[in-house]
Short mmCIF file of C-alpha atoms in Angstrom, two decimals:
data_model
loop_
_atom_site.label_atom_id
_atom_site.label_comp_id
_atom_site.label_asym_id
_atom_site.label_seq_id
_atom_site.Cartn_x
_atom_site.Cartn_y
_atom_site.Cartn_z
CA GLY A 1 -24.22 17.43 3.95
CA VAL A 2 -23.20 13.90 4.93
CA THR A 3 -21.06 12.01 2.44
CA ARG A 4 -20.65 8.28 2.14
CA SER A 5 -17.35 6.83 3.33
CA HIS A 6 -15.81 3.58 2.15
CA SER A 7 -13.50 3.30 5.15
CA ARG A 8 -14.45 0.87 7.89
CA PRO A 9 -13.04 2.17 11.18
CA LYS A 10 -13.26 -0.02 14.27
CA VAL A 11 -14.88 -3.04 12.64
CA SER A 12 -14.30 -6.42 14.23
CA ASN A 13 -12.55 -7.98 11.23
CA ASP A 14 -10.16 -5.07 10.63
CA ASN A 15 -6.52 -5.96 9.96
CA PRO A 16 -4.32 -2.97 10.90
CA TYR A 17 -1.26 -4.37 9.09
CA SER A 18 -2.97 -4.78 5.75
CA GLU A 19 -4.79 -1.46 6.21
CA ALA A 20 -1.45 0.30 6.77
CA HIS A 21 0.00 -1.43 3.71
CA PHE A 22 -2.96 -0.37 1.56
CA LYS A 23 -2.61 3.22 2.78
CA THR A 24 1.11 3.24 1.94
CA THR A 25 0.28 1.88 -1.52
CA LYS A 26 -2.55 4.31 -2.14
CA TYR A 27 -0.50 7.38 -1.22
CA MET A 28 2.51 6.59 -3.41
CA SER A 29 3.16 9.53 -5.72
CA ASP A 30 3.14 7.34 -8.82
CA TYR A 31 0.06 5.26 -7.90
CA PRO A 32 -2.05 5.30 -11.05
CA GLU A 33 -5.63 6.49 -10.97
CA ARG A 34 -6.46 3.47 -13.08
CA PHE A 35 -4.47 0.50 -14.34
CA ASP A 36 -4.57 0.02 -18.11
CA SER A 37 -4.39 -3.77 -17.90
CA LEU A 38 -3.58 -6.67 -15.64
CA ALA A 39 0.00 -6.57 -16.94
CA HIS A 40 0.24 -2.87 -16.03
CA ALA A 41 -1.02 -3.58 -12.50
CA ARG A 42 1.44 -6.45 -12.05
CA GLU A 43 4.32 -4.33 -13.32
CA TRP A 44 3.47 -1.45 -10.98
CA PHE A 45 3.03 -3.72 -7.95
CA ASP A 46 6.26 -5.60 -8.66
CA ALA A 47 8.15 -2.29 -8.57
CA PHE A 48 6.22 -1.15 -5.48
CA ILE A 49 6.91 -4.37 -3.55
CA SER A 50 10.60 -4.14 -4.37
CA TYR A 51 10.67 -0.51 -3.14
CA TYR A 52 8.62 -1.36 -0.04
CA ASN A 53 10.90 -4.22 0.98
CA HIS A 54 14.30 -2.77 0.05
CA GLU A 55 14.07 1.05 0.27
CA HIS A 56 11.09 2.14 2.39
CA ARG A 57 12.07 2.72 6.03
CA HIS A 58 9.48 1.30 8.44
CA SER A 59 8.94 3.05 11.77
CA GLY A 60 7.73 -0.17 13.39
CA ILE A 61 11.12 -1.84 12.87
CA GLY A 62 13.41 1.00 13.89
CA LEU A 63 13.46 2.70 10.48
CA HIS A 64 15.02 -0.33 8.85
CA THR A 65 13.85 -1.95 5.64
CA PRO A 66 12.18 -5.37 5.86
CA ALA A 67 14.95 -6.84 3.72
CA SER A 68 17.60 -5.64 6.16
CA VAL A 69 15.78 -7.15 9.11
#
């Protein structure tokens, strides 16, 4: 009944900032199950990065956006 996990909790080379960023990315409602092409991936990530920097409120910086800080 044990299933394999691809998460790596408490490893010595863990980067909590990038892990948090990946989690935010992965749980976006429009995150595609699969990208159709490299161009599709770049287009999606361009839109995501713009949203993340200009609209997404970050709790670690007082619910401001990175662009406003």
